[in-house]
Coordinates of C-alpha atoms in Angstrom, one line a residue:
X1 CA -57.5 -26.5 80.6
X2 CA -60.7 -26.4 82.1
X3 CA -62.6 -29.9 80.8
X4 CA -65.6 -28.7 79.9
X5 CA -64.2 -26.2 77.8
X6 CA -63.5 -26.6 74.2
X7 CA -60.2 -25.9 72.5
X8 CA -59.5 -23.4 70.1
X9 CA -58.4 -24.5 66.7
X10 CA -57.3 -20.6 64.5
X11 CA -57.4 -21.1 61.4
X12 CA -55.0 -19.5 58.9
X13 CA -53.8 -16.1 60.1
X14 CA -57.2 -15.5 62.2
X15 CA -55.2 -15.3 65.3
X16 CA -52.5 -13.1 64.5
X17 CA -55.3 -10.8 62.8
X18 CA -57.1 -11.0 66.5
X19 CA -53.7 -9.5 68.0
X20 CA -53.4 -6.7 65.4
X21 CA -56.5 -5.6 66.5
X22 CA -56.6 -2.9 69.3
X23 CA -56.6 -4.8 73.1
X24 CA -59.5 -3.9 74.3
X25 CA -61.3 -5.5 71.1
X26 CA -59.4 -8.5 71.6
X27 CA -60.3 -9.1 74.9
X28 CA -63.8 -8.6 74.3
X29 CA -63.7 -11.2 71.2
X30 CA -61.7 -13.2 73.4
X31 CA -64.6 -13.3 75.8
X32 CA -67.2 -13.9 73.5
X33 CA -65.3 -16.9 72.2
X34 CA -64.4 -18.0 75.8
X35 CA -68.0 -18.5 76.1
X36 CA -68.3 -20.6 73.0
X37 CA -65.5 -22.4 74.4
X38 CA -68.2 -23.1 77.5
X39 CA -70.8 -24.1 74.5
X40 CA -72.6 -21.2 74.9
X41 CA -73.1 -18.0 72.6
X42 CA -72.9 -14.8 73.8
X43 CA -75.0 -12.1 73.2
X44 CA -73.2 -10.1 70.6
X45 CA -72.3 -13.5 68.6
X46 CA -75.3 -13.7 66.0
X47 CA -75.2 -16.8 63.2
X48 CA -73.8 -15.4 60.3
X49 CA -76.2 -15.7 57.3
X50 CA -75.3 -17.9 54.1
X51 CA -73.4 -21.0 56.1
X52 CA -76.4 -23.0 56.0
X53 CA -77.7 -22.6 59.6
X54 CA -76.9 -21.9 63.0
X55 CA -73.2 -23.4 63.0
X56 CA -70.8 -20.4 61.9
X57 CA -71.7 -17.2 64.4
X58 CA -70.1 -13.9 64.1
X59 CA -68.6 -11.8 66.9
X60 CA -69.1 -7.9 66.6
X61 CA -67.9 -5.1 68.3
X62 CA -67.0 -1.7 68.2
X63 CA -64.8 1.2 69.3
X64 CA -63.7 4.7 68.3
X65 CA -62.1 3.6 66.0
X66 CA -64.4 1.2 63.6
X67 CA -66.4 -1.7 63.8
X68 CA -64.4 -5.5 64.2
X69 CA -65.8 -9.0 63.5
X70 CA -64.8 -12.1 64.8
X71 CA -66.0 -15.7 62.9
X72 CA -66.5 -19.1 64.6
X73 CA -67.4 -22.0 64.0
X74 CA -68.6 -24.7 66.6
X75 CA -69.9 -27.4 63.9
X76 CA -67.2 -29.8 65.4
X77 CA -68.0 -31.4 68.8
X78 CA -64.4 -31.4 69.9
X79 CA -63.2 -27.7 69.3
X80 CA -64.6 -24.2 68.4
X81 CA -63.0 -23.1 64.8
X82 CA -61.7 -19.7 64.8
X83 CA -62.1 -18.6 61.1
X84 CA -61.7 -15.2 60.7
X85 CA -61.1 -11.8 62.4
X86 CA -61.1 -8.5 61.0
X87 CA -61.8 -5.1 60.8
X88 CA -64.7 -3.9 58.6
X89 CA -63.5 -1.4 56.3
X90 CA -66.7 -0.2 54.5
X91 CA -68.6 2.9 55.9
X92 CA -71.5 1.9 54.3
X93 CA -74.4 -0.9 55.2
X94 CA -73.6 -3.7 57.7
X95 CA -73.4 -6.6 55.0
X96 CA -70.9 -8.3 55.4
X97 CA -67.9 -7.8 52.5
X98 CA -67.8 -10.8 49.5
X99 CA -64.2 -10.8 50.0
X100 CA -64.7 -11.5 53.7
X101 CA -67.4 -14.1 52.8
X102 CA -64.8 -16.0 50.5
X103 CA -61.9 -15.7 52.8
X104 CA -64.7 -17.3 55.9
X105 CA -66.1 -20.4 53.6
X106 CA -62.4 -21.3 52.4
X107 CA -61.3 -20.9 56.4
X108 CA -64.5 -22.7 56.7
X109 CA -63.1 -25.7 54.2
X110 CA -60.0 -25.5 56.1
X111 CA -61.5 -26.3 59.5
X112 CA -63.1 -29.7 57.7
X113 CA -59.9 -30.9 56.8
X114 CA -58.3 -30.0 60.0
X115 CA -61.0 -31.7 62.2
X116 CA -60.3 -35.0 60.1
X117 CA -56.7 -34.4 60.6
X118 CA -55.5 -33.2 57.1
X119 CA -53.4 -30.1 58.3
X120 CA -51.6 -28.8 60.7
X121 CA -52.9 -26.1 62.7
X122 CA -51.7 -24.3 66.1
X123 CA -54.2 -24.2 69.1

């Protein structure tokens, strides 16, 4: 691995959800996050409102087919958190879904307790 880029850490199921997803969608979240990884943001990663700042971004991109959403986190120095991916069901508004929210902070809680070395997590 390239030194000066970060690890990523998935969290829960986030990266079997990423390979559900249709390839060309997870190449292009896999870019954006390849970027983070470089400790930068790419353009399509905006900070996703309610996490109390600038640390949890969200990735979003579309095909055909619907609209998909990657979550991040790069509050830890060492590694960029993948929290969540998914595809966003509702045809109305671009809020993001309270059930999605939940799922991101308890990812989100996760991530704490894996950076201090409470669980066990695959990179």
């Amino acid at each position: 691995m390239n030194p000066s880029r970060k690890p990523l850490v998935w969290v829960g199921s986030s990266k079997k959800d990423l390979l559900n997803l249709p390839r060309e969608i997870q190449k292009a979240i896999g870019y954006s996050l390849n970027i983070a990884q470089r400790g930068m943001k790419d353009d399509d990663a905006k900070p996703l409102l309610g996490f109390g700042g600038a640390s949890v971004f969200e990735i979003v991109k579309s095909d055909g087919y619907g609209t998909y959403r990657g979550v991040y986190t790069v509050k830890f120095q060492e590694a960029v958190y993948v929290l969540h991916v998914f595809q966003k069901k509702s045809k109305s508004g671009i809020k993001t879904p309270k059930i999605e929210l939940d799922l991101i902070n308890s990812r989100l809680r996760d991530a704490y307790y894996i950076h201090n070395g409470n669980l066990n997590y695959e990179k």
